[in-house]
Amino acid sequence: MFPAVCVVLLKPKSNTYSRCTIMNNCRRIARNCRCSSGLNSLMSRFKTRTNGHSCPGAAPSHNRGQATVTGGKPRLTAADLAQQVQQEKTKTPATETPMSKQQKRVMELKKFTLQLQNVHPNVLAKHLFRGVLYQDKHFVVINKPHGVPVQDASRGTSISSVLPTLSKMMDGMKTKSDSQLFPSLGLEKETTGVLLLARSDEAVGYILNMHRENNVQRKYWVITVGVPVPSEGVIDIPIIEREITGPQPHYKMGLSPLFRMNDSGDGVTKVRGHRQAHPAVTKYRVLDSSTGCSLVELQPLTGVKHQMRVHMALALACPILGDHKYSHWSKLAPQRLPERVLGKLGLEQSKSRYIPLHLHARQLTLSRASKGDIDVSCPLPKYFTQSLKHLHLTLPDKKDDE
């Protein structure tokens, strides 16, 4: 008779109360027939088919960490969540794709040139304070970083905007401090090196007068693409601003020579100078050359906009490395470099746009007859020294540098 009872139990009625009644009857039969092992197996099947319905009067089941929600989906407890978080922490991180040499080189250039652009003014002021090269009661010389404009710009932070903070730092952060700093001789945004500041309006006027009398000498170091011939000389060609028409209309500084070649090609003829042209004179000297590039010292004797860049690119046909504006005359495009130069720099032509302008204000000399000369030299930025290393260009020794 017992197997017949089991067959009846496999087809319970649909309502919940009937299921629970059958289960209680089964328990009694198990106790009476002493067949608990077989019926327990049968009971486990029956519980599975009840889909979580509880019987009236039955004691609730407390299964730790197995809470459920409507629909039968498991819900994690706090202990389970903590364990899952701990497992996520202990997971081995996925292996990243190793960077190529070219990607590393691009990351280096970005790190060296973009670290002080669009930073908080106090961060820039602290950096300039650490880079003070000279100071007295009238003048201060600082090391200007790459990519930071001297005067106020529409976007980002400029050097002139942090000069009040820099002045307080130099006075020991005194609450009552009347000292001020004024830029006297500016530098272009992408140029690095010595920047002369004045502590008063009178000092600014003094510097400007000395500059007009050629008593302020500034020497620049540049890396050029090409080797200037001859290796030393003076470029005396006026410069004028011209409009470049085409798909990208823009303005550039260009040459306005006073002489032109004869039709026969055996001499030159003086021509009338343009009224809007500015006299521009630049002395140059090649310090070292290798791999089709050169380390050149420049000394501008005039102060025309973009003078050194125009003279090197258009007069000597040796543009400055990273000068993307004057490497092409009729268009705006990244500088195109020879394959041997790209190979030495570890870059491809498509990545040449990341090369910064290698124009560094190396030395400043302020001649003062009564108080003695001010002579300050500025160390090269990291990207400049890295390029010298890649191109196998050596710095002059101290004797030649002097």
Tab-separated table of N, CA and C in Angstrom, residues 114-128 130 145 148 155-159 161-163 165-166 169:
chain	number	residue	atom	x	y	z
A	114	LEU	N	53.218	70.326	-21.062
A	114	LEU	CA	51.849	70.657	-20.684
A	114	LEU	C	51.616	70.707	-19.186
A	115	GLN	N	52.648	70.461	-18.374
A	115	GLN	CA	52.417	70.315	-16.950
A	115	GLN	C	52.041	71.625	-16.252
A	116	LEU	N	52.412	72.778	-16.826
A	116	LEU	CA	52.108	74.053	-16.177
A	116	LEU	C	51.079	74.879	-16.941
A	117	GLN	N	50.450	74.310	-17.934
A	117	GLN	CA	49.407	75.020	-18.651
A	117	GLN	C	48.056	74.772	-17.986
A	118	ASN	N	47.308	75.849	-17.791
A	118	ASN	CA	45.978	75.789	-17.179
A	118	ASN	C	46.015	75.212	-15.764
A	119	VAL	N	47.035	75.590	-14.994
A	119	VAL	CA	47.118	75.162	-13.607
A	119	VAL	C	46.578	76.282	-12.714
A	120	HIS	N	46.412	75.989	-11.441
A	120	HIS	CA	45.964	77.004	-10.491
A	120	HIS	C	47.038	78.084	-10.364
A	121	PRO	N	46.666	79.359	-10.249
A	121	PRO	CA	47.669	80.431	-10.164
A	121	PRO	C	48.690	80.243	-9.054
A	122	ASN	N	48.277	79.710	-7.914
A	122	ASN	CA	49.233	79.503	-6.824
A	122	ASN	C	50.279	78.453	-7.184
A	123	VAL	N	49.870	77.438	-7.957
A	123	VAL	CA	50.827	76.410	-8.388
A	123	VAL	C	51.879	77.020	-9.309
A	124	LEU	N	51.453	77.865	-10.238
A	124	LEU	CA	52.394	78.526	-11.136
A	124	LEU	C	53.301	79.478	-10.369
A	125	ALA	N	52.748	80.213	-9.409
A	125	ALA	CA	53.560	81.143	-8.618
A	125	ALA	C	54.638	80.400	-7.824
A	126	LYS	N	54.288	79.253	-7.244
A	126	LYS	CA	55.280	78.469	-6.504
A	126	LYS	C	56.377	77.960	-7.423
A	127	HIS	N	55.994	77.543	-8.637
A	127	HIS	CA	56.999	77.065	-9.589
A	127	HIS	C	57.946	78.192	-9.989
A	128	LEU	N	57.424	79.380	-10.235
A	128	LEU	CA	58.273	80.517	-10.596
A	128	LEU	C	59.167	80.919	-9.428
A	130	ARG	N	60.413	78.948	-7.156
A	130	ARG	CA	61.527	77.987	-7.087
A	130	ARG	C	62.530	78.216	-8.219
A	145	PRO	N	58.643	79.065	-17.957
A	145	PRO	CA	58.351	77.731	-18.488
A	145	PRO	C	57.716	77.803	-19.876
A	148	VAL	N	53.429	79.051	-21.309
A	148	VAL	CA	52.734	79.992	-20.424
A	148	VAL	C	52.976	81.406	-20.947
A	155	ARG	N	42.405	82.776	-22.082
A	155	ARG	CA	42.205	81.484	-21.432
A	155	ARG	C	43.469	81.107	-20.666
A	156	GLY	N	43.285	80.420	-19.547
A	156	GLY	CA	44.426	79.930	-18.801
A	156	GLY	C	45.033	81.004	-17.915
A	157	THR	N	46.197	80.670	-17.385
A	157	THR	CA	46.907	81.528	-16.450
A	157	THR	C	48.152	82.089	-17.107
A	158	SER	N	48.436	83.358	-16.858
A	158	SER	CA	49.622	83.998	-17.409
A	158	SER	C	50.578	84.348	-16.273
A	159	ILE	N	51.803	84.693	-16.644
A	159	ILE	CA	52.805	85.045	-15.644
A	159	ILE	C	52.452	86.363	-14.970
A	161	SER	N	49.627	87.586	-14.322
A	161	SER	CA	48.505	87.453	-13.393
A	161	SER	C	48.920	86.882	-12.042
A	162	VAL	N	50.071	86.210	-11.960
A	162	VAL	CA	50.522	85.634	-10.684
A	162	VAL	C	51.666	86.424	-10.072
A	163	LEU	N	52.057	87.542	-10.686
A	163	LEU	CA	53.165	88.327	-10.140
A	163	LEU	C	52.873	88.888	-8.746
A	165	THR	N	51.236	87.421	-6.330
A	165	THR	CA	51.493	86.298	-5.424
A	165	THR	C	52.986	85.999	-5.341
A	166	LEU	N	53.672	86.047	-6.490
A	166	LEU	CA	55.114	85.815	-6.497
A	166	LEU	C	55.846	86.872	-5.683
A	169	MET	N	55.537	86.044	-2.041
A	169	MET	CA	56.402	84.913	-1.686
A	169	MET	C	57.847	85.362	-1.513
